[in-house]
């Protein structure tokens, strides 16, 4: 790779601002919420807990990329509006996935950061459209993407005009089947060493098992991640999607507190 915008020799490290939250600075940023937005009442109850725990950014899927077309596909615009209301009530910026370039414009008034999901990392039409947007982008690593392919995806967004890109390592598909994915923390060290963009880790999709999320969160902070994205719920067993990897509020609190202590001694 030569002369790419993502490279350190193209300029200073990029700090991404999601409203007043800075990603890529010294303090780790915590993003949390359920896999899917399920209802107004549940999202409000979750938002309240997350605010108390000190979560910086609220997540929740309204457009869900499900493996089976028969699984819950999300509440679409209704879900986006619910996120917006909860964000307003608890002063939490919102990040949510958009899968289709045609949905960008109508979602922008309601959200603060756009997530590109793993399955869409190679959707170059979407990436180019997001490059024209003024919102920051959370770019998840493709399920089978090499670090180079992922960085080229970021380059698509940046070269189209938007440098506010955060990379998110969420595990890759390997021969290992014990965990849902293999969380590749090498990528965090590689990106911190050679590239300008902030990098966060999603240990929920990275492991697929809630009992592994705390350990891998701490490992992520230890290797230099600028933040974490963790799926959480007030009643994880009842989560409509990704229940098995969703943590409860006590675990989330423990992760946040331990991560801060760990980050301070690094
Ligand atoms: C998600 O964040 O809920 C999600 C669908 O993630 P990924 O695209 O990494 O599978
Ligand atoms: Mn999920």
CSV table of C-alpha atoms in Angstrom, one decimal, residues 49-152:
chain,number,residue,atom,x,y,z
A,49,UNK,CA,-29.1,2.1,32.5
A,50,UNK,CA,-26.4,2.8,29.9
A,51,UNK,CA,-26.3,6.4,30.8
A,52,UNK,CA,-25.8,5.5,34.5
A,53,UNK,CA,-23.0,3.1,33.7
A,54,UNK,CA,-21.2,5.9,31.7
A,55,UNK,CA,-21.7,4.6,28.2
A,56,UNK,CA,-20.8,7.3,25.7
A,57,UNK,CA,-22.8,6.3,22.6
A,58,UNK,CA,-26.0,4.3,22.2
A,59,UNK,CA,-26.2,1.5,19.6
A,60,UNK,CA,-29.2,-0.5,18.3
A,61,UNK,CA,-30.0,-2.0,14.9
A,62,UNK,CA,-33.1,-0.8,13.0
A,63,UNK,CA,-32.1,-2.3,9.6
A,64,UNK,CA,-30.8,-5.8,10.5
A,65,UNK,CA,-28.6,-7.9,8.2
A,66,UNK,CA,-29.9,-11.3,9.2
A,67,UNK,CA,-28.5,-14.5,7.8
A,68,UNK,CA,-32.1,-15.9,7.3
A,69,UNK,CA,-34.7,-13.8,5.6
A,70,UNK,CA,-37.2,-15.3,8.0
A,71,UNK,CA,-35.6,-13.8,11.1
A,72,UNK,CA,-36.5,-10.4,12.5
A,73,UNK,CA,-35.4,-7.8,10.1
A,74,UNK,CA,-35.6,-4.7,12.4
A,75,UNK,CA,-38.1,-1.9,12.9
A,76,UNK,CA,-36.6,0.2,10.1
A,77,UNK,CA,-37.6,3.9,10.3
A,78,UNK,CA,-39.7,3.3,13.4
A,79,UNK,CA,-36.5,1.9,15.1
A,80,UNK,CA,-34.5,4.9,13.9
A,81,UNK,CA,-37.0,7.3,15.5
A,82,UNK,CA,-37.0,5.3,18.7
A,83,UNK,CA,-33.2,5.6,18.9
A,84,UNK,CA,-33.5,9.3,18.3
A,85,UNK,CA,-36.0,9.7,21.1
A,86,UNK,CA,-33.9,7.7,23.6
A,87,UNK,CA,-30.8,9.5,22.6
A,88,UNK,CA,-32.5,12.9,23.2
A,89,UNK,CA,-33.8,11.8,26.6
A,90,UNK,CA,-30.5,10.6,27.9
A,91,UNK,CA,-28.2,12.9,25.9
A,92,UNK,CA,-26.5,9.9,24.2
A,93,UNK,CA,-25.3,10.1,20.6
A,94,UNK,CA,-26.7,7.3,18.3
A,95,UNK,CA,-24.9,4.9,16.1
A,96,UNK,CA,-26.9,2.5,13.9
A,97,UNK,CA,-26.3,0.4,10.8
A,98,UNK,CA,-27.5,1.5,7.3
A,99,UNK,CA,-27.4,-1.2,4.7
A,100,UNK,CA,-28.9,0.6,1.7
A,101,UNK,CA,-27.6,3.9,0.2
A,102,UNK,CA,-31.2,4.9,-0.4
A,103,UNK,CA,-31.8,5.1,3.4
A,104,UNK,CA,-29.0,7.4,4.2
A,105,UNK,CA,-30.7,10.7,3.6
A,106,UNK,CA,-33.9,10.0,5.5
A,107,UNK,CA,-31.9,8.6,8.5
A,108,UNK,CA,-29.4,11.5,8.8
A,109,UNK,CA,-31.7,13.8,10.8
A,110,UNK,CA,-32.1,11.2,13.5
A,111,UNK,CA,-28.7,9.7,14.1
A,112,UNK,CA,-25.1,10.8,14.9
A,113,UNK,CA,-22.9,8.0,13.4
A,114,UNK,CA,-23.5,5.5,10.6
A,115,UNK,CA,-22.4,1.9,11.0
A,116,UNK,CA,-21.3,-0.1,8.0
A,117,UNK,CA,-21.9,-3.7,8.9
A,118,UNK,CA,-19.5,-6.6,8.3
A,119,UNK,CA,-21.7,-7.9,5.4
A,120,UNK,CA,-21.5,-4.5,3.7
A,121,UNK,CA,-17.8,-3.7,4.0
A,122,UNK,CA,-17.4,-4.6,0.3
A,123,UNK,CA,-20.4,-2.6,-0.8
A,124,UNK,CA,-18.4,0.1,-2.7
A,125,UNK,CA,-21.5,2.0,-3.8
A,126,UNK,CA,-22.6,2.4,-0.2
A,127,UNK,CA,-19.1,3.4,0.9
A,128,UNK,CA,-18.8,6.0,-1.8
A,129,UNK,CA,-22.2,7.5,-0.8
A,130,UNK,CA,-21.1,7.6,2.8
A,131,UNK,CA,-18.0,9.4,1.7
A,132,UNK,CA,-20.3,12.3,0.7
A,133,UNK,CA,-22.1,12.4,4.0
A,134,UNK,CA,-21.2,14.7,6.9
A,135,UNK,CA,-21.8,12.0,9.6
A,136,UNK,CA,-18.9,10.0,11.1
A,137,UNK,CA,-18.8,6.3,9.9
A,138,UNK,CA,-18.2,3.2,12.0
A,139,UNK,CA,-16.7,0.7,9.5
A,140,UNK,CA,-16.8,-2.9,10.7
A,141,UNK,CA,-14.4,-5.4,9.3
A,142,UNK,CA,-15.8,-7.8,6.7
A,143,UNK,CA,-16.4,-11.4,8.0
A,144,UNK,CA,-13.6,-12.7,5.7
A,145,UNK,CA,-11.8,-9.4,5.0
A,146,UNK,CA,-8.0,-9.1,5.2
A,147,UNK,CA,-6.8,-6.0,7.0
A,148,UNK,CA,-5.8,-4.5,3.6
A,149,UNK,CA,-9.2,-5.0,2.2
A,150,UNK,CA,-10.7,-3.3,5.2
A,151,UNK,CA,-8.4,-0.4,4.9
A,152,UNK,CA,-9.2,0.0,1.2
